């Protein structure tokens, strides 16, 4: 059977990955009647939202994005406003840190075939909320173009102290244009920039092409009602998705101040990842990889298993209305109203 939307009544305490309980509740405000939450229908649109590559945006775009994010952060004054920045980050915490149960198991959307569709729907609503806060129905999130040499660093707009897009809880190594290591699991590799970029492109070729010739290898292992969490991740979730998180977050066990020790916050732990605005920019590129992978053709198509297609999630939209959404309704990003501004994909020809 498919995974049903999480049962809000039983939403409980979340746990920090590899750590103690999260010291606050990650549960969203409860809808009055969970059982009557309707199915979401993609609203009609006249123009596609075009997600730009983060390294190519204009000053005007940055100003709008910054403003939208600070408006979202202002909504945190009401800690139960589902549109607030913290509530938005808590969505990730609730779905990924054991706040929800599914049957007699904990619900976990990572390391399984729910990884791509869950994050697609999550960003879909996050983007609509930002757009509505600045009255721009065509606002589109930027994507962190880490698969292209010109995007292999923290996008500069996130590295401006005082900006709503800045987050102090990052590894200082990510500042000032350092080239990212897409295979980063905690050990710094001493190499030059050219070599690092070459490694990254090879890695992209491996994860998109060599190691993902068919759907289950790309999306991840089946995960159904009652499944044990973490059946197995797809190639892109494993690398570079996770390394980008670890590379950006603080180093584990370092002191975050006041004697609080780090569990990788913000980007390096599920419960806190959404507290860094760059999370949504990172995941826009993860989402773009789904489209790029299908564009490679051959057996690279969406899964057809009904348990995948009929799995559901729960989200609030920009009007604070609660909805159930299905995986089958998120397979085509254009039908959802957005697309990606194209950039070249040099990894396609990076055969080792
Ligand atoms: Cu839900 Cu990048 O993790």
Short mmCIF file of C-alpha atoms and ligand atoms in Angstrom, two decimals:
data_model
loop_
_atom_site.label_atom_id
_atom_site.label_comp_id
_atom_site.label_asym_id
_atom_site.label_seq_id
_atom_site.Cartn_x
_atom_site.Cartn_y
_atom_site.Cartn_z
CA UNK A 1 0.00 0.00 0.00
CA UNK A 2 1.11 3.61 -0.56
CA UNK A 3 2.36 5.88 2.22
CA UNK A 4 -0.60 7.91 3.51
CA UNK A 5 -0.27 11.57 4.52
CA UNK A 6 1.28 11.79 7.98
CA UNK A 7 -1.19 11.52 10.80
CA UNK A 8 -1.13 14.93 12.45
CA UNK A 9 -2.84 13.70 15.61
CA UNK A 10 0.09 11.51 16.48
CA UNK A 11 2.81 14.01 15.61
CA UNK A 12 5.26 13.87 18.50
CA UNK A 13 8.74 14.76 19.63
CA UNK A 14 11.42 14.77 16.96
CA UNK A 15 14.98 13.61 17.55
CA UNK A 16 18.14 15.23 16.27
CA UNK A 17 19.89 12.77 13.94
CA UNK A 18 22.63 11.12 16.07
CA UNK A 19 21.57 13.29 19.01
CA UNK A 20 18.96 13.97 21.70
CA UNK A 21 15.38 15.20 21.29
CA UNK A 22 14.80 18.38 19.33
CA UNK A 23 14.22 21.01 22.06
CA UNK A 24 11.05 22.36 20.42
CA UNK A 25 8.08 20.91 18.55
CA UNK A 26 8.48 20.33 14.81
CA UNK A 27 4.79 19.56 14.28
CA UNK A 28 2.78 21.85 12.05
CA UNK A 29 -0.41 23.50 13.29
CA UNK A 30 -3.09 20.82 13.20
CA UNK A 31 -5.89 21.21 10.67
CA UNK A 32 -9.32 21.12 12.29
CA UNK A 33 -10.17 17.81 10.75
CA UNK A 34 -7.33 15.82 9.27
CA UNK A 35 -9.68 13.37 7.61
CA UNK A 36 -11.40 16.02 5.57
CA UNK A 37 -8.27 17.73 4.24
CA UNK A 38 -8.92 17.94 0.50
CA UNK A 39 -6.71 16.90 -2.40
CA UNK A 40 -4.67 19.66 -3.93
CA UNK A 41 -5.32 20.73 -7.51
CA UNK A 42 -2.59 22.63 -9.32
CA UNK A 43 -3.99 26.14 -9.80
CA UNK A 44 -4.28 27.50 -13.31
CA UNK A 45 -1.39 29.67 -14.35
CA UNK A 46 -0.70 31.93 -17.25
CA UNK A 47 3.09 31.99 -17.03
CA UNK A 48 5.67 29.43 -15.91
CA UNK A 49 7.89 30.28 -12.99
CA UNK A 50 11.43 30.03 -14.34
CA UNK A 51 13.93 28.99 -11.71
CA UNK A 52 17.25 30.72 -12.43
CA UNK A 53 20.76 29.44 -11.79
CA UNK A 54 21.86 31.10 -8.55
CA UNK A 55 25.16 32.36 -9.99
CA UNK A 56 23.40 34.18 -12.83
CA UNK A 57 20.73 36.23 -11.07
CA UNK A 58 20.45 40.02 -11.20
CA UNK A 59 20.70 42.42 -8.28
CA UNK A 60 17.01 43.08 -8.70
CA UNK A 61 16.23 39.37 -8.33
CA UNK A 62 18.39 39.13 -5.21
CA UNK A 63 16.60 42.10 -3.67
CA UNK A 64 13.21 40.47 -4.25
CA UNK A 65 14.28 37.10 -2.95
CA UNK A 66 15.83 38.70 0.10
CA UNK A 67 12.70 40.70 0.78
CA UNK A 68 10.44 37.67 0.41
CA UNK A 69 12.61 35.68 2.80
CA UNK A 70 12.70 38.42 5.40
CA UNK A 71 8.91 38.72 5.21
CA UNK A 72 8.68 35.01 5.78
CA UNK A 73 10.99 35.33 8.79
CA UNK A 74 8.81 38.13 10.18
CA UNK A 75 5.89 35.71 10.22
CA UNK A 76 7.77 33.75 12.90
CA UNK A 77 6.37 36.27 15.39
CA UNK A 78 3.35 34.00 15.41
CA UNK A 79 5.02 30.67 16.04
CA UNK A 80 1.97 28.78 14.77
CA UNK A 81 1.75 30.54 11.42
CA UNK A 82 2.33 27.74 8.90
CA UNK A 83 3.86 30.26 6.51
CA UNK A 84 6.58 31.34 8.93
CA UNK A 85 10.18 30.51 8.10
CA UNK A 86 10.62 28.28 11.15
CA UNK A 87 7.41 26.40 10.47
CA UNK A 88 8.61 25.86 6.93
CA UNK A 89 11.91 24.49 8.23
CA UNK A 90 10.03 22.32 10.71
CA UNK A 91 8.32 20.53 7.83
CA UNK A 92 11.67 18.94 7.12
CA UNK A 93 12.23 18.15 10.77
CA UNK A 94 8.81 16.50 11.14
CA UNK A 95 9.13 14.29 8.05
CA UNK A 96 12.72 13.31 8.69
CA UNK A 97 13.38 13.19 12.42
CA UNK A 98 10.83 10.70 13.71
CA UNK A 99 8.04 13.09 14.66
CA UNK A 100 5.50 11.13 12.59
CA UNK A 101 4.55 7.51 12.81
CA UNK A 102 3.34 5.31 9.99
CA UNK A 103 1.70 2.15 11.27
CA UNK A 104 4.11 0.86 13.89
CA UNK A 105 7.10 2.50 12.27
CA UNK A 106 8.53 5.99 12.22
CA UNK A 107 7.99 7.93 8.99
CA UNK A 108 11.15 8.92 7.12
CA UNK A 109 11.08 10.31 3.59
CA UNK A 110 14.84 10.07 3.04
CA UNK A 111 16.83 7.09 1.82
CA UNK A 112 13.91 5.82 -0.20
CA UNK A 113 11.95 6.49 -3.38
CA UNK A 114 10.01 9.26 -1.61
CA UNK A 115 13.08 11.48 -1.57
CA UNK A 116 12.52 13.24 -4.92
CA UNK A 117 8.72 13.70 -4.78
CA UNK A 118 8.65 14.82 -1.15
CA UNK A 119 11.20 17.59 -1.71
CA UNK A 120 9.54 18.63 -4.97
CA UNK A 121 6.23 19.27 -3.24
CA UNK A 122 7.98 20.91 -0.30
CA UNK A 123 9.76 23.44 -2.54
CA UNK A 124 6.64 23.94 -4.61
CA UNK A 125 4.75 25.37 -1.66
CA UNK A 126 7.76 27.20 -0.23
CA UNK A 127 8.20 28.99 -3.56
CA UNK A 128 4.52 29.91 -3.79
CA UNK A 129 4.58 31.29 -0.26
CA UNK A 130 7.63 33.47 -0.99
CA UNK A 131 5.99 34.72 -4.20
CA UNK A 132 2.76 35.57 -2.46
CA UNK A 133 4.59 37.51 0.28
CA UNK A 134 5.92 39.91 -2.37
CA UNK A 135 2.84 39.72 -4.62
CA UNK A 136 4.79 38.13 -7.42
CA UNK A 137 2.99 35.08 -8.82
CA UNK A 138 5.94 34.30 -11.09
CA UNK A 139 8.60 34.34 -8.38
CA UNK A 140 10.87 31.32 -8.77
CA UNK A 141 13.52 29.92 -6.44
CA UNK A 142 17.13 29.99 -7.62
CA UNK A 143 18.98 26.72 -8.06
CA UNK A 144 22.45 26.06 -6.72
CA UNK A 145 24.03 24.94 -9.95
CA UNK A 146 26.69 22.72 -8.30
CA UNK A 147 26.81 20.41 -11.30
CA UNK A 148 28.32 23.19 -13.44
CA UNK A 149 31.82 24.64 -12.88
CA UNK A 150 30.40 28.17 -12.60
CA UNK A 151 28.10 27.09 -9.76
CA UNK A 152 30.48 24.97 -7.67
CA UNK A 153 30.62 27.30 -4.70
CA UNK A 154 28.15 28.74 -2.21
CA UNK A 155 26.09 31.17 -4.31
CA UNK A 156 27.39 34.64 -3.29
CA UNK A 157 23.93 36.02 -2.41
CA UNK A 158 23.82 33.62 0.57
CA UNK A 159 27.17 34.84 1.86
CA UNK A 160 26.22 38.40 2.82
CA UNK A 161 26.07 38.97 6.58
CA UNK A 162 22.94 40.78 7.65
CA UNK A 163 20.94 39.49 4.68
CA UNK A 164 17.88 37.30 5.28
CA UNK A 165 19.63 34.73 3.08
CA UNK A 166 22.62 34.48 5.40
CA UNK A 167 22.99 31.81 8.05
CA UNK A 168 25.73 31.98 10.68
CA UNK A 169 25.44 28.26 11.40
CA UNK A 170 27.63 27.13 8.52
CA UNK A 171 31.13 25.80 8.20
CA UNK A 172 33.36 28.89 7.77
CA UNK A 173 35.12 26.99 4.94
CA UNK A 174 32.16 27.64 2.63
CA UNK A 175 32.66 31.39 2.57
CA UNK A 176 34.34 33.60 -0.01
CA UNK A 177 33.97 31.42 -3.05
CA UNK A 178 35.67 28.20 -1.98
CA UNK A 179 35.12 25.46 -4.57
CA UNK A 180 32.80 22.79 -3.24
CA UNK A 181 33.79 19.13 -3.00
CA UNK A 182 30.71 17.24 -4.18
CA UNK A 183 32.03 14.08 -2.55
CA UNK A 184 32.55 15.69 0.86
CA UNK A 185 31.87 13.45 3.84
CA UNK A 186 33.96 15.36 6.35
CA UNK A 187 37.53 14.94 5.18
CA UNK A 188 39.15 17.82 3.45
CA UNK A 189 40.88 16.85 0.24
CA UNK A 190 43.99 18.86 -0.51
CA UNK A 191 43.88 19.59 -4.19
CA UNK A 192 43.71 22.52 -6.56
CA UNK A 193 40.55 24.08 -7.98
CA UNK A 194 40.88 22.56 -11.44
CA UNK A 195 41.28 19.09 -10.00
CA UNK A 196 38.32 19.59 -7.68
CA UNK A 197 36.10 20.72 -10.55
CA UNK A 198 37.21 17.74 -12.63
CA UNK A 199 36.45 15.37 -9.74
CA UNK A 200 33.02 16.94 -9.34
CA UNK A 201 32.15 16.49 -13.01
CA UNK A 202 33.31 12.89 -12.96
CA UNK A 203 31.19 12.30 -9.93
CA UNK A 204 28.14 13.81 -11.61
CA UNK A 205 28.66 11.57 -14.63
CA UNK A 206 28.88 8.55 -12.36
CA UNK A 207 25.75 9.36 -10.31
CA UNK A 208 23.55 10.49 -13.21
CA UNK A 209 24.68 8.09 -15.92
CA UNK A 210 26.85 5.11 -14.98
CA UNK A 211 25.19 4.25 -11.69
CA UNK A 212 21.59 5.23 -12.52
CA UNK A 213 20.57 3.42 -15.70
CA UNK A 214 17.12 2.52 -14.34
CA UNK A 215 14.48 4.10 -12.09
CA UNK A 216 15.03 2.33 -8.77
CA UNK A 217 18.75 3.10 -8.79
CA UNK A 218 18.01 6.77 -9.35
CA UNK A 219 14.99 7.26 -7.08
CA UNK A 220 15.85 4.86 -4.27
CA UNK A 221 14.37 1.68 -2.86
CA UNK A 222 10.63 1.00 -2.47
CA UNK A 223 9.03 2.42 0.64
CA UNK A 224 5.38 1.56 1.34
CA UNK A 225 2.87 1.69 4.14
CA UNK A 226 4.46 -0.07 7.12
CA UNK A 227 7.94 -0.21 5.59
CA UNK A 228 10.94 0.12 7.85
CA UNK A 229 12.62 3.51 7.41
CA UNK A 230 15.68 3.96 5.19
CA UNK A 231 15.34 1.08 2.70
CA UNK A 232 18.05 2.60 0.51
CA UNK A 233 18.84 5.83 -1.25
CA UNK A 234 19.16 6.67 -4.92
CA UNK A 235 22.41 7.74 -6.52
CA UNK A 236 21.88 11.52 -6.38
CA UNK A 237 20.50 11.51 -2.86
CA UNK A 238 23.67 9.74 -1.78
CA UNK A 239 26.09 11.93 -3.76
CA UNK A 240 26.19 14.89 -4.22
CA UNK A 241 23.02 15.69 -2.26
CA UNK A 242 24.32 14.62 1.14
CA UNK A 243 27.88 15.93 0.70
CA UNK A 244 26.49 19.39 -0.11
CA UNK A 245 24.63 19.31 3.21
CA UNK A 246 27.65 18.17 5.17
CA UNK A 247 29.99 20.59 3.44
CA UNK A 248 27.74 23.55 4.23
CA UNK A 249 26.79 22.79 7.84
CA UNK A 250 28.95 23.32 10.90
CA UNK A 251 31.51 20.68 11.82
CA UNK A 252 30.03 18.14 14.24
CA UNK A 253 31.11 18.43 17.85
CA UNK A 254 32.32 22.00 17.48
CA UNK A 255 31.03 24.55 19.98
CA UNK A 256 28.12 26.57 18.61
CA UNK A 257 28.35 29.00 21.51
CA UNK A 258 27.06 28.76 25.09
CA UNK A 259 28.55 25.28 25.28
CA UNK A 260 26.06 23.87 22.78
CA UNK A 261 27.75 21.24 20.68
CA UNK A 262 27.11 20.91 16.97
CA UNK A 263 25.23 18.12 15.28
CA UNK A 264 26.03 19.66 11.90
CA UNK A 265 23.59 22.58 12.11
CA UNK A 266 22.09 23.94 10.12
CA UNK A 267 22.55 22.19 6.78
CA UNK A 268 24.24 19.08 8.16
CA UNK A 269 21.30 17.69 10.14
CA UNK A 270 17.78 16.86 8.96
CA UNK A 271 16.02 18.70 11.76
CA UNK A 272 17.81 22.01 11.14
CA UNK A 273 18.63 21.93 7.41
CA UNK A 274 15.59 24.02 6.44
CA UNK A 275 16.75 26.81 8.75
CA UNK A 276 19.42 27.72 6.23
CA UNK A 277 17.83 29.54 3.28
CA UNK A 278 20.37 27.90 0.98
CA UNK A 279 18.65 24.56 1.68
CA UNK A 280 15.86 25.42 -0.76
CA UNK A 281 18.37 26.56 -3.38
CA UNK A 282 20.32 23.31 -2.98
CA UNK A 283 17.15 21.26 -3.29
CA UNK A 284 16.04 23.17 -6.37
CA UNK A 285 19.12 21.74 -8.09
CA UNK A 286 18.46 18.28 -6.69
CA UNK A 287 14.97 18.64 -8.17
CA UNK A 288 16.42 19.83 -11.46
CA UNK A 289 18.51 16.66 -11.59
CA UNK A 290 15.26 14.68 -11.69
CA UNK A 291 14.30 16.51 -14.91
CA UNK A 292 17.82 16.22 -16.31
CA UNK A 293 17.95 12.51 -15.62
CA UNK A 294 14.69 11.86 -17.43
CA UNK A 295 15.94 13.96 -20.34
CA UNK A 296 18.81 11.47 -20.76
CA UNK A 297 16.23 9.05 -22.13
CA UNK A 298 16.30 5.28 -22.48
CA UNK A 299 15.04 3.52 -19.37
CA UNK A 300 15.34 6.75 -17.42
CA UNK A 301 11.68 7.28 -16.65
CA UNK A 302 9.49 7.80 -13.62
CA UNK A 303 8.57 4.78 -11.57
CA UNK A 304 5.22 3.19 -12.40
CA UNK A 305 4.57 1.39 -9.11
CA UNK A 306 1.19 2.52 -7.77
CA UNK A 307 2.46 2.52 -4.21
CA UNK A 308 4.86 5.25 -5.25
CA UNK A 309 2.38 7.15 -7.42
CA UNK A 310 -0.31 7.13 -4.74
CA UNK A 311 1.85 8.01 -1.76
CA UNK A 312 0.79 11.27 -0.15
CA UNK A 313 2.11 14.21 1.83
CA UNK A 314 0.53 17.05 3.74
CA UNK A 315 1.29 20.75 3.20
CA UNK A 316 -0.12 24.22 3.78
CA UNK A 317 -0.35 26.48 0.77
CA UNK A 318 0.24 30.25 0.56
CA UNK A 319 -3.33 30.90 1.74
CA UNK A 320 -2.78 28.80 4.88
CA UNK A 321 -5.08 26.10 3.55
CA UNK A 322 -4.05 22.50 4.31
CA UNK A 323 -3.83 19.96 1.49
CA UNK A 324 -3.05 16.36 0.72
CA UNK A 325 -0.85 15.90 -2.32
CA UNK A 326 0.03 12.80 -4.29
CA UNK A 327 3.31 11.76 -5.84
CA UNK A 328 1.56 11.17 -9.18
CA UNK A 329 0.73 14.87 -9.43
CA UNK A 330 4.33 16.05 -9.24
CA UNK A 331 5.99 14.12 -12.05
CA UNK A 332 6.04 16.96 -14.53
CA UNK A 333 7.38 20.23 -13.18
CA UNK A 334 5.95 22.23 -16.10
CA UNK A 335 2.48 20.97 -15.31
CA UNK A 336 3.09 22.18 -11.77
CA UNK A 337 3.84 25.62 -13.16
CA UNK A 338 7.62 25.90 -13.05
CA UNK A 339 10.68 25.05 -15.04
CA UNK A 340 14.43 25.63 -14.91
CA UNK A 341 16.36 28.20 -16.87
CA UNK A 342 18.75 26.02 -18.84
CA UNK A 343 22.47 25.88 -18.20
CA UNK A 344 24.83 23.52 -19.95
CA UNK A 345 25.53 20.11 -18.42
CA UNK A 346 29.21 19.42 -19.08
CA UNK A 347 29.12 16.30 -16.87
CA UNK A 348 27.14 14.54 -19.60
CA UNK A 349 30.34 14.12 -21.58
CA UNK A 350 32.63 13.47 -18.65
CA UNK A 351 33.19 9.78 -19.19
CA UNK A 352 36.10 8.65 -17.07
CU1 LIG B 1 15.47 16.40 3.01
CU2 LIG B 1 18.51 17.56 1.52
O1 LIG B 1 17.36 16.65 2.64
#
